[in-house]
Coordinates of C-alpha atoms and ligand atoms in Angstrom, one line a residue:
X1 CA -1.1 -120.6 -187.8
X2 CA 0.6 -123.7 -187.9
X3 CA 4.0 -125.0 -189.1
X4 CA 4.1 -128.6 -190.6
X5 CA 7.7 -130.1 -190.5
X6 CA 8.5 -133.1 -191.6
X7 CA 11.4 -135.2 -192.4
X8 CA 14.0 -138.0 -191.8
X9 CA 15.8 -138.9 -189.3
X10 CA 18.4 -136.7 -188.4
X11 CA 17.9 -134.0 -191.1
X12 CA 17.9 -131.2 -188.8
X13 CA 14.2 -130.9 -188.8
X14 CA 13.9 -130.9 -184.9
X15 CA 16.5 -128.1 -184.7
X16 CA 14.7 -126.2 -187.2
X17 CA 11.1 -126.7 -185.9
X18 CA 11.9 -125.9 -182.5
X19 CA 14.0 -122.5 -183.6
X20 CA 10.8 -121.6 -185.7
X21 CA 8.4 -121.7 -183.2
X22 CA 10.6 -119.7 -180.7
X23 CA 10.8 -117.2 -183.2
X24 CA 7.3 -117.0 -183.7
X25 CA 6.2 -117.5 -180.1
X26 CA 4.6 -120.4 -181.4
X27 CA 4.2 -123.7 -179.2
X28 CA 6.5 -126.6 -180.6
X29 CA 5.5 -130.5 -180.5
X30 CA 7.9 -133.1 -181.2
X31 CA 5.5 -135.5 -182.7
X32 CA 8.5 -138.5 -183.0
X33 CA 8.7 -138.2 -178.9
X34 CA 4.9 -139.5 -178.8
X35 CA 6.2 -142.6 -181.0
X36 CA 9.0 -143.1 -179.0
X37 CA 7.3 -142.9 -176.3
X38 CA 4.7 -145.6 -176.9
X39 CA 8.0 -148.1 -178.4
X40 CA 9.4 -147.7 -175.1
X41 CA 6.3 -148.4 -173.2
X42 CA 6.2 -152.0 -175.1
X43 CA 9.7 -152.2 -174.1
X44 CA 10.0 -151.3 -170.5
X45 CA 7.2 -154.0 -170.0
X46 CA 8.7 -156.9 -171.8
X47 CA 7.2 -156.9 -174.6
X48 CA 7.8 -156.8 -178.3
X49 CA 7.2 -153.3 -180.2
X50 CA 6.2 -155.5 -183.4
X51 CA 3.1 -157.1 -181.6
X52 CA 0.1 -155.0 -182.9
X53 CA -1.2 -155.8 -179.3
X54 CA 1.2 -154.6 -177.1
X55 CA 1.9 -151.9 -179.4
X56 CA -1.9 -150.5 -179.2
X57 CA -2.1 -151.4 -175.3
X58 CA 0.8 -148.6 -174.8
X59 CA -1.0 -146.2 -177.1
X60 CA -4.1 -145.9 -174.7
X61 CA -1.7 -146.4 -171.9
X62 CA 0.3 -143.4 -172.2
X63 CA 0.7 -140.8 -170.1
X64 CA 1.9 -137.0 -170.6
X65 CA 4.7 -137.8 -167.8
X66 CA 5.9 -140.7 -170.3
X67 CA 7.2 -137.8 -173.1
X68 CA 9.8 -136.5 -169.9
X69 CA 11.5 -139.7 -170.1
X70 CA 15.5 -139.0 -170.9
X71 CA 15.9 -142.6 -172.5
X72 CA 13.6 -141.7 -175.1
X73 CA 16.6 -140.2 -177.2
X74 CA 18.6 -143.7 -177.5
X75 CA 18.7 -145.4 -180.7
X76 CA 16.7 -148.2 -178.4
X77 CA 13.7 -146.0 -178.2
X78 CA 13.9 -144.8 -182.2
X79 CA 13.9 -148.1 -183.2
X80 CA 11.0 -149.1 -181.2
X81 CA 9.3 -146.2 -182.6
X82 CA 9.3 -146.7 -186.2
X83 CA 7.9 -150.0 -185.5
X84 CA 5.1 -149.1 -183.2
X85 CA 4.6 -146.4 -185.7
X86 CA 3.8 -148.4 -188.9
X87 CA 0.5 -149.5 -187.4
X88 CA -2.8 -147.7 -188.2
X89 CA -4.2 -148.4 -185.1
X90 CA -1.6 -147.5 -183.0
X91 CA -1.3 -143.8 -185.1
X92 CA -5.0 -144.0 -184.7
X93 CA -4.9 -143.7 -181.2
X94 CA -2.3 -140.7 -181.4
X95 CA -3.9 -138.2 -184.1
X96 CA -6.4 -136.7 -181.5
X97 CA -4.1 -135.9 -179.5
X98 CA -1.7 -134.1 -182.0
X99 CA -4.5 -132.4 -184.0
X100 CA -5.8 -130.5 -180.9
X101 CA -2.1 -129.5 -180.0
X102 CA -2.4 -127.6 -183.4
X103 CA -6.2 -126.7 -183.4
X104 CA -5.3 -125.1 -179.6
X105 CA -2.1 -124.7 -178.5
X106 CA -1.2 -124.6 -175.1
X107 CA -1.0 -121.6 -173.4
X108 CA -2.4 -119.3 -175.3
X109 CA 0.5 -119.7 -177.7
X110 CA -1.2 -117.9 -181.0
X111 CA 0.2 -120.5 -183.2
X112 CA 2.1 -124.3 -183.6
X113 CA 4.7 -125.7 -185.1
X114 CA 4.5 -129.6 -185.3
X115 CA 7.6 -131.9 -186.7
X116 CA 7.1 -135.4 -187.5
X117 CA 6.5 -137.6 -190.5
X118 CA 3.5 -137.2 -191.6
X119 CA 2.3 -133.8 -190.2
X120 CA 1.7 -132.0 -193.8
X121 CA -0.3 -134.9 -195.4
X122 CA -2.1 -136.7 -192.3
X123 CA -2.0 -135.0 -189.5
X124 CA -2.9 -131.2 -190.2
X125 CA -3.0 -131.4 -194.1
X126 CA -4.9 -127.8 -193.7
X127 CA -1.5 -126.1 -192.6
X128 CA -0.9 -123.3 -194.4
X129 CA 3.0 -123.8 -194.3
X130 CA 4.4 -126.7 -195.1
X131 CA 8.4 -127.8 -195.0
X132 CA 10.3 -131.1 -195.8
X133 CA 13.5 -130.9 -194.5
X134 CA 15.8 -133.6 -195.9
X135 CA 19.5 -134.5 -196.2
X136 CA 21.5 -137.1 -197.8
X137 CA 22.0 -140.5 -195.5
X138 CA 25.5 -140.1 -195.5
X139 CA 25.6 -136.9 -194.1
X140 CA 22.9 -137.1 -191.5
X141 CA 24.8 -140.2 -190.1
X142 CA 27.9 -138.3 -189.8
X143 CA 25.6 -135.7 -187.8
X144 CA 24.3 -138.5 -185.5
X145 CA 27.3 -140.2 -185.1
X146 CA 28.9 -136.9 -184.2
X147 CA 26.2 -136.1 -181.7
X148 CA 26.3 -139.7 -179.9
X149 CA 30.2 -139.1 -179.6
X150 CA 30.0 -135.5 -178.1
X151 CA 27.9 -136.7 -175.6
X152 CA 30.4 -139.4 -174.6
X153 CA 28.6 -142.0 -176.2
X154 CA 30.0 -144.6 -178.2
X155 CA 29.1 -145.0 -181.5
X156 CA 30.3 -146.5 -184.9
X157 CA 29.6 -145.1 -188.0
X158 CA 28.9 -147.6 -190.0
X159 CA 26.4 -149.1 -187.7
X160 CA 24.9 -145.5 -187.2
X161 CA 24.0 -145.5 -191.3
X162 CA 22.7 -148.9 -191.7
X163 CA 20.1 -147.7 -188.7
X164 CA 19.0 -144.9 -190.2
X165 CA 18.9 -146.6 -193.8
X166 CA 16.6 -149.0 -192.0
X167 CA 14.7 -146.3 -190.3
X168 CA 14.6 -144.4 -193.1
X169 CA 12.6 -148.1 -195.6
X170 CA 10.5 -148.9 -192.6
X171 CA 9.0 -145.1 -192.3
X172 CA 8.9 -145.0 -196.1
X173 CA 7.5 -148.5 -196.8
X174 CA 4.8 -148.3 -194.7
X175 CA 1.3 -148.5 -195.8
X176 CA 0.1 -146.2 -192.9
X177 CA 1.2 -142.5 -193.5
X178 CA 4.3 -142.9 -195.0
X179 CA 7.3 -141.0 -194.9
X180 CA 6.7 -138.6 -197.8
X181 CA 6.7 -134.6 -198.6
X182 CA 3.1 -132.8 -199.0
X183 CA 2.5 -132.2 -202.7
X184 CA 2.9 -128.5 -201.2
X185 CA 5.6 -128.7 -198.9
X186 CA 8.7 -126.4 -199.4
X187 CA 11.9 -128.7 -199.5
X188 CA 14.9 -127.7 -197.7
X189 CA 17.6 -129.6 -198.3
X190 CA 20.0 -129.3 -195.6
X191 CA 22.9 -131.5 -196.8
X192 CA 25.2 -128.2 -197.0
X193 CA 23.5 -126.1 -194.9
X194 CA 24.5 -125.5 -191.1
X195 CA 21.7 -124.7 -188.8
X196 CA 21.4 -121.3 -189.4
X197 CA 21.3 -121.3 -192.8
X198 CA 18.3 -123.7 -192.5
X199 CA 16.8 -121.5 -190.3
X200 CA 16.9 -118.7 -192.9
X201 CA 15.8 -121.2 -195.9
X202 CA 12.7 -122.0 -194.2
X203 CA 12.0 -118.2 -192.7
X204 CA 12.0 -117.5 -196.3
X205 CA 9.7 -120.2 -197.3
X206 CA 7.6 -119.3 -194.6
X207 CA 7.2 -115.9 -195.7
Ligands
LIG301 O1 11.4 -138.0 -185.3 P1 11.9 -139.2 -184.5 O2 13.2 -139.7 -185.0 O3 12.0 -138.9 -183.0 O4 10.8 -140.3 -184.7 C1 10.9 -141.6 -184.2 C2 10.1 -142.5 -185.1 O5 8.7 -142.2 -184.9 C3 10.2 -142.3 -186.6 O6 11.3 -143.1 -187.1 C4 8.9 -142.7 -187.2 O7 8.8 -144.1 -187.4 C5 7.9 -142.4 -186.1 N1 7.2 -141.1 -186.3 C6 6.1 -141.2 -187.2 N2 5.3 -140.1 -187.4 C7 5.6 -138.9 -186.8 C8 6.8 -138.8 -186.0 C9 7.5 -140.0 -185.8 O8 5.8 -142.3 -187.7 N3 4.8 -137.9 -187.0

């Protein structure tokens, strides 16, 4: 069995993913750490996340201890990310790996829930359950900014929206496996849901 969620940033899709696959004893991949990952690679070693070179350099380079890294949650890293992430070759180099996560979960797990961007139309189009999670821009920046301040961060709104509006046209734009529901995904709209009632939504769907 696998799970294909997808979604913008901040839509509550990573909440919900990994809640689903606890619930189903299923094993539960953040696909957008692999990304972040790789734009923080480029970073660390100087070099510009843009650069098709560097970009596909840190893709073969990476290592499983890289996904551990703590800094991979800063805005720094998501931005890196979605632009490491509009390359073919670099999402090239990644499928493999996220495709035998689903085909063989780890540990015996009978099952996987993946959440990305394009998990329901590239990487496991076969999945025979399918959700977009979404929200409106306006609210999932209030639930970012919110976050970044509870952890003691600072933060500004109005910067926090422009990001994600950008994040939001480069993962959209992008020739390479766009931001976009599967023509049979289930969309859950989480704009006036809390958690739980997303969690229910998509139990539903699921069923
Ligand atoms: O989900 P998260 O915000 O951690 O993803 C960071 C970035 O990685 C996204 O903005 C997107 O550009 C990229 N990504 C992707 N495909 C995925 C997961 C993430 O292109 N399956």
């Amino acid at each position: 069995m696998i799970i294909a969620v997808d979604g913008p940033a901040a839509s509550g899709k990573g909440t919900l993913a990994r809640r689903l696959a606890a619930h189903f004893g299923y094993a539960y991949l953040d696909t957008g750490k692999i990304y972040r990952a790789v734009g923080y690679r480029v970073l660390e070693a100087g070099g510009d996340p843009e650069d098709p070179d560097a970009a596909l350099a840190a893709a073969h380079a990476l290592q499983p201890d890289d996904l551990e890294n703590p800094e991979l949650t800063s805005d720094r890293a998501a931005v890196a990310a979605s632009k490491v992430a509009a390359m073919e070759s670099v999402r090239a180099v990644l499928l493999g790996f996220q495709q035998g996560f689903a085909a063989d979960p780890p540990d015996g797990a009978p099952g996987a829930v993946l959440d990305g961007r394009d998990i329901g139309t590239v990487v496991c189009p076969e999945a025979p359950s399918k959700l977009f999670v979404t929200a409106d821009v306006e609210e999932r920046a209030k639930r970012r900014h919110k976050e970044l301040l509870d952890k003691g961060e600072p933060s500004i709104y109005s910067r926090v929206l422009q990001a994600l509006k950008d994040r939001d046209a480069r993962d959209s734009n992008r020739s390479a496996a766009p931001l976009v529901a599967a023509p049979d995904a289930i969309v859950i709209d989480t704009t006036a849901m809390d958690p739980d009632e997303a969690f229910a939504s998509a139990l539903d769907s699921i069923r």
